JSON list of C-alpha atoms in Angstrom, two decimals:
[
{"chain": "A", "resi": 25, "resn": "UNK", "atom": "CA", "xyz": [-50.47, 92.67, -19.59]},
{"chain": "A", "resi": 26, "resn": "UNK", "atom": "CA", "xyz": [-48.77, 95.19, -17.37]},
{"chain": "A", "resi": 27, "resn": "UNK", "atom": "CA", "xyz": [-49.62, 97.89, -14.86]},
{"chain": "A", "resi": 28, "resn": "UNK", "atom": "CA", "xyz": [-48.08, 100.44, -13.79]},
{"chain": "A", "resi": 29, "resn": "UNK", "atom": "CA", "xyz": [-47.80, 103.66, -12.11]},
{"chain": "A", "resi": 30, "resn": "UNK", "atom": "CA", "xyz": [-48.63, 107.24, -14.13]},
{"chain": "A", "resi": 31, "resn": "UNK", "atom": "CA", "xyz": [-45.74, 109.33, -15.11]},
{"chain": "A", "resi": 32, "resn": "UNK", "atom": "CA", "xyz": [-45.89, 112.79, -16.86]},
{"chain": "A", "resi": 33, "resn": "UNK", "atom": "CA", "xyz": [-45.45, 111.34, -20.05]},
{"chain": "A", "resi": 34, "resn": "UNK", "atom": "CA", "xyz": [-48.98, 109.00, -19.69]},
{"chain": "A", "resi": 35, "resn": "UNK", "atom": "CA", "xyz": [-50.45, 112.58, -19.84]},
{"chain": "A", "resi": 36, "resn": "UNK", "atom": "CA", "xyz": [-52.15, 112.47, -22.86]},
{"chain": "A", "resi": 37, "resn": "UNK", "atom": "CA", "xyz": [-52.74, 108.72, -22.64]},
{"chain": "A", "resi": 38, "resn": "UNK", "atom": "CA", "xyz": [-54.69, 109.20, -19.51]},
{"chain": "A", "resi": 39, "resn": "UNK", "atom": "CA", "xyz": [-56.84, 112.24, -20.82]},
{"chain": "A", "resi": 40, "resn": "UNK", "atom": "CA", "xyz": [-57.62, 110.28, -24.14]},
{"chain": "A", "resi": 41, "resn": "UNK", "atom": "CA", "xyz": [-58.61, 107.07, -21.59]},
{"chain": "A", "resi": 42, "resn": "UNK", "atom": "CA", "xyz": [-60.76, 109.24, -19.54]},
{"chain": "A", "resi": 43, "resn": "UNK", "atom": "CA", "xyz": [-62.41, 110.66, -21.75]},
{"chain": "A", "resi": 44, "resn": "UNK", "atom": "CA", "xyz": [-63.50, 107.22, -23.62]},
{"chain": "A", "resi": 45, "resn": "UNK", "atom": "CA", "xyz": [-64.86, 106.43, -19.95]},
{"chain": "A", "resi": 46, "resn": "UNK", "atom": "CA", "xyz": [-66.72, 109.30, -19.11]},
{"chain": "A", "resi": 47, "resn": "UNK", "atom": "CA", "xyz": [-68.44, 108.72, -22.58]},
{"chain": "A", "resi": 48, "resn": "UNK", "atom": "CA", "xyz": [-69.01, 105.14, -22.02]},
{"chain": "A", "resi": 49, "resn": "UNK", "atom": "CA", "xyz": [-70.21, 105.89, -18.30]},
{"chain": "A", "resi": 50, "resn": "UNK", "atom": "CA", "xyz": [-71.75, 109.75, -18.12]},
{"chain": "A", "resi": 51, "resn": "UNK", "atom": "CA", "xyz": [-75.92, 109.54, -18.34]},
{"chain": "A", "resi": 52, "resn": "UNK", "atom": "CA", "xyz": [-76.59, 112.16, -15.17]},
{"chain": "A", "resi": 53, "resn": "UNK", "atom": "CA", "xyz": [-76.19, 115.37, -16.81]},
{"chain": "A", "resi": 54, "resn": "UNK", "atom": "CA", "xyz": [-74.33, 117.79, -14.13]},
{"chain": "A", "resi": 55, "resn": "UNK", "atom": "CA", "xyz": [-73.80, 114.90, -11.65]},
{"chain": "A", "resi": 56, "resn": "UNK", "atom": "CA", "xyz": [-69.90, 114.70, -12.29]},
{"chain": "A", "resi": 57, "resn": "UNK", "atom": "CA", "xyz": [-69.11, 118.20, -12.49]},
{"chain": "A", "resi": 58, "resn": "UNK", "atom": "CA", "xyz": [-69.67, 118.24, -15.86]},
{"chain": "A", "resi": 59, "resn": "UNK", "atom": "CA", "xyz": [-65.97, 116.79, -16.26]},
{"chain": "A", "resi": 60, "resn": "UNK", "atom": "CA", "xyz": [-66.68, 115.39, -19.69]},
{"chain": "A", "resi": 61, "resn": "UNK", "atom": "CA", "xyz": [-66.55, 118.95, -21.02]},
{"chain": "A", "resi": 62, "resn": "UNK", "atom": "CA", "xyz": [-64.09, 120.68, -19.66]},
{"chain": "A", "resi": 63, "resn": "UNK", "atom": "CA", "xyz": [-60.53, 121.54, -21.89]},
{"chain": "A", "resi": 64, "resn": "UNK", "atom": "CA", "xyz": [-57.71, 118.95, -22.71]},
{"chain": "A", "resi": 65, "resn": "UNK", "atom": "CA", "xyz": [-55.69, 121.50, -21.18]},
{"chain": "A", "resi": 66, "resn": "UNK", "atom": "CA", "xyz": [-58.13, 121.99, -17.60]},
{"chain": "A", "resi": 67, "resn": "UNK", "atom": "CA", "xyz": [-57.51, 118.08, -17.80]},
{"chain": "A", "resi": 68, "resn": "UNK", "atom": "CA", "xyz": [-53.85, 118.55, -17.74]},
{"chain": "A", "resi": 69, "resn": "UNK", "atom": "CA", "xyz": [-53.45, 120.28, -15.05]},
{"chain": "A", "resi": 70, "resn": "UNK", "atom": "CA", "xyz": [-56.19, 117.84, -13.11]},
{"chain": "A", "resi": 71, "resn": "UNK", "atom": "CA", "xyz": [-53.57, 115.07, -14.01]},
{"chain": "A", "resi": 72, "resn": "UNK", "atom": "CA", "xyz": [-50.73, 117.39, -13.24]},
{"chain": "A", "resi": 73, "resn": "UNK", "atom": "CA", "xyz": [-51.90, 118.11, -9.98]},
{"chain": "A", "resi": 74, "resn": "UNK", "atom": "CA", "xyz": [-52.59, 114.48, -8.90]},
{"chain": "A", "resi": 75, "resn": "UNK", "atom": "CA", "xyz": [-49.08, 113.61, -9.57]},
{"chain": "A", "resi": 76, "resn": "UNK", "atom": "CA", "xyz": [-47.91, 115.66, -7.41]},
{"chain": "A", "resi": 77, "resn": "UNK", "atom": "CA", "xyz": [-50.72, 114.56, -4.93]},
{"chain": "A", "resi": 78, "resn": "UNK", "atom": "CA", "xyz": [-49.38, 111.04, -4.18]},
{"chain": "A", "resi": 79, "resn": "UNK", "atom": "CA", "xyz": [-50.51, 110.78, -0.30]},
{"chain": "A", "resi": 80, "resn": "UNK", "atom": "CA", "xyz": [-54.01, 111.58, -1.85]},
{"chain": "A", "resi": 81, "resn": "UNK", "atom": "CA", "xyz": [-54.34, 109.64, -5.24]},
{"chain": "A", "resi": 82, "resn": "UNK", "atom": "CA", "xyz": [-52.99, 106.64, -7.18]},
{"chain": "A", "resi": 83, "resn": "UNK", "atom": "CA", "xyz": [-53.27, 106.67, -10.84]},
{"chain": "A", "resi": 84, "resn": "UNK", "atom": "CA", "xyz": [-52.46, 103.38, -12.83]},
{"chain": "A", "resi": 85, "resn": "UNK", "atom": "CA", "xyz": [-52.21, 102.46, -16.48]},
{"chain": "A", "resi": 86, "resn": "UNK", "atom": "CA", "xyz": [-52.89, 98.79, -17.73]},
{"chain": "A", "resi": 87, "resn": "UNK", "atom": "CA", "xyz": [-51.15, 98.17, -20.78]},
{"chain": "A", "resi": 88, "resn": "UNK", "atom": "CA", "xyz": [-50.94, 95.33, -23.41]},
{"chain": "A", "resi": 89, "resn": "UNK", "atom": "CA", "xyz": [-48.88, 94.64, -26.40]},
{"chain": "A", "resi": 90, "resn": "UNK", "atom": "CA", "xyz": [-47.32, 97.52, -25.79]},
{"chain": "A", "resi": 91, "resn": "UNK", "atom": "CA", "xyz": [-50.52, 99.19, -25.74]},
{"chain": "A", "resi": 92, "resn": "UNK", "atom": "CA", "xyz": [-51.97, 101.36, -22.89]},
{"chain": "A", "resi": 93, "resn": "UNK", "atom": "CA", "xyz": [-55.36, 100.21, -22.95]},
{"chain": "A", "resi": 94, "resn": "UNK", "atom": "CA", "xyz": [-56.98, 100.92, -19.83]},
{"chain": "A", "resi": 95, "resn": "UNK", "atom": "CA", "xyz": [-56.60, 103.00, -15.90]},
{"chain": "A", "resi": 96, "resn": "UNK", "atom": "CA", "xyz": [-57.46, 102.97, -12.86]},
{"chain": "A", "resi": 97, "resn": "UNK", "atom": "CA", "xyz": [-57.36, 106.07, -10.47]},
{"chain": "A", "resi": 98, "resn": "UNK", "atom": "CA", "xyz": [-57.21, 104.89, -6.77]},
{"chain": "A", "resi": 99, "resn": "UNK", "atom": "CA", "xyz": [-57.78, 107.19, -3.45]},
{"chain": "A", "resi": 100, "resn": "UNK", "atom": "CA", "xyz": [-56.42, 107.04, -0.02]},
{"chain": "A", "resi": 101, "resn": "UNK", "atom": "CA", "xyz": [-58.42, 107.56, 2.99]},
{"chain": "A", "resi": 102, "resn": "UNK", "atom": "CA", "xyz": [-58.86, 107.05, 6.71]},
{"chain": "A", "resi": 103, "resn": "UNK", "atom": "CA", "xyz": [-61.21, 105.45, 7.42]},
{"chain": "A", "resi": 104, "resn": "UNK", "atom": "CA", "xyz": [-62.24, 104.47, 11.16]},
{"chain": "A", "resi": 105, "resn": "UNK", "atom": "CA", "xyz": [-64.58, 101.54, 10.65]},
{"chain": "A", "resi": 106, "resn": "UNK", "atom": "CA", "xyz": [-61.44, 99.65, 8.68]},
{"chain": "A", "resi": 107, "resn": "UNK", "atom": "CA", "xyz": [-59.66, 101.05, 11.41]},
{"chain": "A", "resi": 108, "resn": "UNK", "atom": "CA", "xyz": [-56.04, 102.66, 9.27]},
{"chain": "A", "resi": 109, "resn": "UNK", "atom": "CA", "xyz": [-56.11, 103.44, 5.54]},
{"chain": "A", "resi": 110, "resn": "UNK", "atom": "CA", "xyz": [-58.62, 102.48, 3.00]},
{"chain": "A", "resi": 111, "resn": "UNK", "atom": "CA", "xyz": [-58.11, 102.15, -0.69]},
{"chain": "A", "resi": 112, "resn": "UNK", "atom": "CA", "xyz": [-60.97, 103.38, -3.09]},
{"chain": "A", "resi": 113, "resn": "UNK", "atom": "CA", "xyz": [-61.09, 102.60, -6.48]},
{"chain": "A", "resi": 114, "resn": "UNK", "atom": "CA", "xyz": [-62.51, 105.86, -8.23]},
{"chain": "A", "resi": 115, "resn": "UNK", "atom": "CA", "xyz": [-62.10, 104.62, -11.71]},
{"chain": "A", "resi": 116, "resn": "UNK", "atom": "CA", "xyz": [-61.19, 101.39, -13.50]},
{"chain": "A", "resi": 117, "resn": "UNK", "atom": "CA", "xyz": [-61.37, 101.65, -17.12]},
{"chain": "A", "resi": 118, "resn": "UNK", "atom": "CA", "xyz": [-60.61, 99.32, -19.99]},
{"chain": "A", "resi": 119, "resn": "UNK", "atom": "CA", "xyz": [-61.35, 100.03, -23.54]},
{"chain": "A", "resi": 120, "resn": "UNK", "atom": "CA", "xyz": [-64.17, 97.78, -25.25]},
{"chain": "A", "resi": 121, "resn": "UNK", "atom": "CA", "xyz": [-61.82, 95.94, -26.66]},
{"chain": "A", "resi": 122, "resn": "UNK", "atom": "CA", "xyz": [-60.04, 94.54, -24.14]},
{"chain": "A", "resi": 123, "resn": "UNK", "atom": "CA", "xyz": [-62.94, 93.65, -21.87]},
{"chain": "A", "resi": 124, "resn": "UNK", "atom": "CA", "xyz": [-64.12, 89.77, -21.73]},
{"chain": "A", "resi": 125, "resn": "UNK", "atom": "CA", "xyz": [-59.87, 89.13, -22.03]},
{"chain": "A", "resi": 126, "resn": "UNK", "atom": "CA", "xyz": [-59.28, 88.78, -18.26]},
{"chain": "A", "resi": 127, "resn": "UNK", "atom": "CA", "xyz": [-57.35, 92.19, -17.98]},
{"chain": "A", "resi": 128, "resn": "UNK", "atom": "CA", "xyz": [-59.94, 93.52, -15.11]},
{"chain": "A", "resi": 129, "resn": "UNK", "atom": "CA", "xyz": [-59.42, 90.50, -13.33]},
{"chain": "A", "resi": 130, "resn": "UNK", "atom": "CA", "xyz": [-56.06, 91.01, -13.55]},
{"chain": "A", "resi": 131, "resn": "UNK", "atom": "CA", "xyz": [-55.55, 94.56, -12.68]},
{"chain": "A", "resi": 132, "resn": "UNK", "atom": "CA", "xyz": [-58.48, 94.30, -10.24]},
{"chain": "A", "resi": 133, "resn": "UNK", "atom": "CA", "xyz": [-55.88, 91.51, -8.40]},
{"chain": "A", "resi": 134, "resn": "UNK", "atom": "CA", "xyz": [-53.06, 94.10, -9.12]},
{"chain": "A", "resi": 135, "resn": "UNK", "atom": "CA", "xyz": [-54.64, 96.70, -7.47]},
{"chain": "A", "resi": 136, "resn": "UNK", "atom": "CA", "xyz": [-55.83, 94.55, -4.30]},
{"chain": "A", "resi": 137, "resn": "UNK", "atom": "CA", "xyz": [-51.55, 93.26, -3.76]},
{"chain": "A", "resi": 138, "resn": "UNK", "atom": "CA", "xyz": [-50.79, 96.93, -4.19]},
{"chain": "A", "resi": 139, "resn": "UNK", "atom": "CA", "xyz": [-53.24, 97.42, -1.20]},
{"chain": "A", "resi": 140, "resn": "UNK", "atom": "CA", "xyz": [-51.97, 95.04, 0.61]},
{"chain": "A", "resi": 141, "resn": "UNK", "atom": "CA", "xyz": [-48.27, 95.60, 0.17]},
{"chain": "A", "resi": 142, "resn": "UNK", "atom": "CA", "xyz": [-49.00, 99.16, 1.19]},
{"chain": "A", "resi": 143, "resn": "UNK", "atom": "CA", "xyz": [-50.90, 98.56, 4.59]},
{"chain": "A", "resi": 144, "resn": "UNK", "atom": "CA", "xyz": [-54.15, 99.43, 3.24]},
{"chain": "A", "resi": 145, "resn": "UNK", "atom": "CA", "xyz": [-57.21, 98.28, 5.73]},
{"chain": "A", "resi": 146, "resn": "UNK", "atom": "CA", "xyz": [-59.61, 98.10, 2.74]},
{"chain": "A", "resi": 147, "resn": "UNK", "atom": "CA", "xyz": [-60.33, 98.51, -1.05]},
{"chain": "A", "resi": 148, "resn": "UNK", "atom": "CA", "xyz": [-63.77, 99.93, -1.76]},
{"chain": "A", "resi": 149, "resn": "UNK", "atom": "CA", "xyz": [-65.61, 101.30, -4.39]},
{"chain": "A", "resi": 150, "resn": "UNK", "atom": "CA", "xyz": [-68.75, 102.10, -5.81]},
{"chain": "A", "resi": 151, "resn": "UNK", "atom": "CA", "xyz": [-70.73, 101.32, -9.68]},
{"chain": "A", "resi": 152, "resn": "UNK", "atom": "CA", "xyz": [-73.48, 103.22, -10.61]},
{"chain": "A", "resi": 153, "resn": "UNK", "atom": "CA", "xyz": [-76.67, 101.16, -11.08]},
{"chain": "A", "resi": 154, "resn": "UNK", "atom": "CA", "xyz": [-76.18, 102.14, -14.92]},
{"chain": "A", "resi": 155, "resn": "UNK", "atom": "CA", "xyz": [-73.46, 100.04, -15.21]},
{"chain": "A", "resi": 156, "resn": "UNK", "atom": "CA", "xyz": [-75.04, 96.26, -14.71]},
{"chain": "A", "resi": 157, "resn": "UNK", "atom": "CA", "xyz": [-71.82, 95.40, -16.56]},
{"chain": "A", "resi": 158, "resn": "UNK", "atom": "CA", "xyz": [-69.39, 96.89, -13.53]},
{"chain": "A", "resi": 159, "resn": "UNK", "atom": "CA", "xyz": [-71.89, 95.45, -11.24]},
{"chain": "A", "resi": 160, "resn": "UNK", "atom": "CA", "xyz": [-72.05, 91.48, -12.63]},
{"chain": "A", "resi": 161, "resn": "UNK", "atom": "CA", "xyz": [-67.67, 91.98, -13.42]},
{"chain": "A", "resi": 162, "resn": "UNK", "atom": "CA", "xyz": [-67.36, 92.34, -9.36]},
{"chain": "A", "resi": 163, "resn": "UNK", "atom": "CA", "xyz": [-70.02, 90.62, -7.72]},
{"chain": "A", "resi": 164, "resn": "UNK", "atom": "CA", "xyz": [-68.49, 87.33, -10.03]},
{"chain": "A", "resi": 165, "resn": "UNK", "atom": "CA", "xyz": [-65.16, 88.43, -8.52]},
{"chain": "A", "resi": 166, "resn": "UNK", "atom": "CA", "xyz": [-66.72, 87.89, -5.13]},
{"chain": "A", "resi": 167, "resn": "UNK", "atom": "CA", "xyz": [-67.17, 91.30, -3.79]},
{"chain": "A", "resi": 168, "resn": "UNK", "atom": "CA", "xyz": [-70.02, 92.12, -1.77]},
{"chain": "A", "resi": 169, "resn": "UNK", "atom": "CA", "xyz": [-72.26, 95.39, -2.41]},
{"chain": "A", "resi": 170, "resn": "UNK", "atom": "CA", "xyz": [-74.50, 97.83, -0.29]},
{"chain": "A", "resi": 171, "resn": "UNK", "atom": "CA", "xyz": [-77.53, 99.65, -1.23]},
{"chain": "A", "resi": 172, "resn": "UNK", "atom": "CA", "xyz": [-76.25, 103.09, -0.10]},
{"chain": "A", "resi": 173, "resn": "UNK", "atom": "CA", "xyz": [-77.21, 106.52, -1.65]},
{"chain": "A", "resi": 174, "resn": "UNK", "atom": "CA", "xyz": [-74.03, 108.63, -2.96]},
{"chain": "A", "resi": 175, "resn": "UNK", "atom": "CA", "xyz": [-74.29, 112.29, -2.07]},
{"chain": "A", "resi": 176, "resn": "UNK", "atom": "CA", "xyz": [-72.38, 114.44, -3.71]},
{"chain": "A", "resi": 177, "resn": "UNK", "atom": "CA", "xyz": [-72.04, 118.99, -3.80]},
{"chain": "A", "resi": 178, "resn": "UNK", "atom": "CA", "xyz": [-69.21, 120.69, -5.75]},
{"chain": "A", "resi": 179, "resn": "UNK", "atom": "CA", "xyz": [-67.40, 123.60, -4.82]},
{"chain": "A", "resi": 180, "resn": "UNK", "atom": "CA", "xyz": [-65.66, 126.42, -6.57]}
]
C-alpha cells in the first residue's frame, strides 16, 4: 500500500473516489449541499481549488497494486482547546473492496505520523451515526467519541 499526496493528475481519480463515497455514505437529502449532484466539471474546480489551498486542506490518495483505491481529505484548524493546530479528517474513503485488508489501519496510522511530523495538536473527526461500520473501524482503533450535534448552514 502507499499514500500519498494529490497532484493535478489524481483529478479524475479523486472525483470518481468521491463520488463512490458520497453514494456509499449520502442518506440526508440536502444535508451535504447536495454535493453528490453537482457536475464532474463543478467537481474539478472544487479539487482545483483545494490544491491550491494547501494551508487549508490536505488531500491524500491510498493506493495498492498500483491501484488508487481509496482518499482521505484532511483540514487544518486552530483550535484553542488543543492549544496550536488541529488536524480533521473530513473524509477517509476506501472502496468495498479493499476494506477488512488493513489499508484503513494503515492510512489511518499514515495520516496520524503526518500529524505529528507536521506539529499538529490533534486529529479529529466525526462519523455519522449511519455509518456503524466507521464507528466500530475507530472505536477498535482506540479512539474515543462524543455525543455532540453537528450544525451545519451553507452559503452562496
Amino acid at each position: 500500500m502507499k499514500i500519498r499526496l494529490c497532484n493535478i493528475n489524481d483529478k479524475e481519480n479523486w472525483i470518481r473516489l468521491n463520488r463512490a463515497f458520497m453514494a456509499y455514505e449520502l442518506s440526508d437529502e440536502g444535508f451535504w449541499n447536495n454535493a453528490d449532484t453537482i457536475s464532474d466539471e463543478q467537481f474539478g474546480i472544487v479539487f482545483e481549488e483545494a490544491l491550491n489551498n494547501p494551508e487549508l486542506i490536505t488531500m491524500m490518495m491510498i493506493e495498492q497494486d498500483n491501484e488508487t483505491v481509496g482518499f482521505a481529505n484532511l483540514m487544518t484548524i486552530f483550535s484553542v482547546w488543543a492549544h496550536g493546530k488541529a488536524l480533521v479528517l473530513d473524509d477517509l474513503f476506501l472502496l468495498e473492496c479493499c476494506r477488512g485488508k488493513g489499508l484503513g489501519r494503515e492510512a489511518l496510522k499514515y495520516i496520524e505520523n503526518y500529524a505529528e511530523d507536521n506539529g499538529y495538536k490533534r486529529l479529529q473527526f466525526q462519523s455519522e451515526f449511519s455509518n456503524p461500520d466507521a464507528y466500530a473501524f475507530y472505536t477498535k482503533l482506540g479512539y474515543k467519541s462524543e455525543d455532540m450535534h453537528f450544525f451545519v448552514r451553507y452559503f452562496n
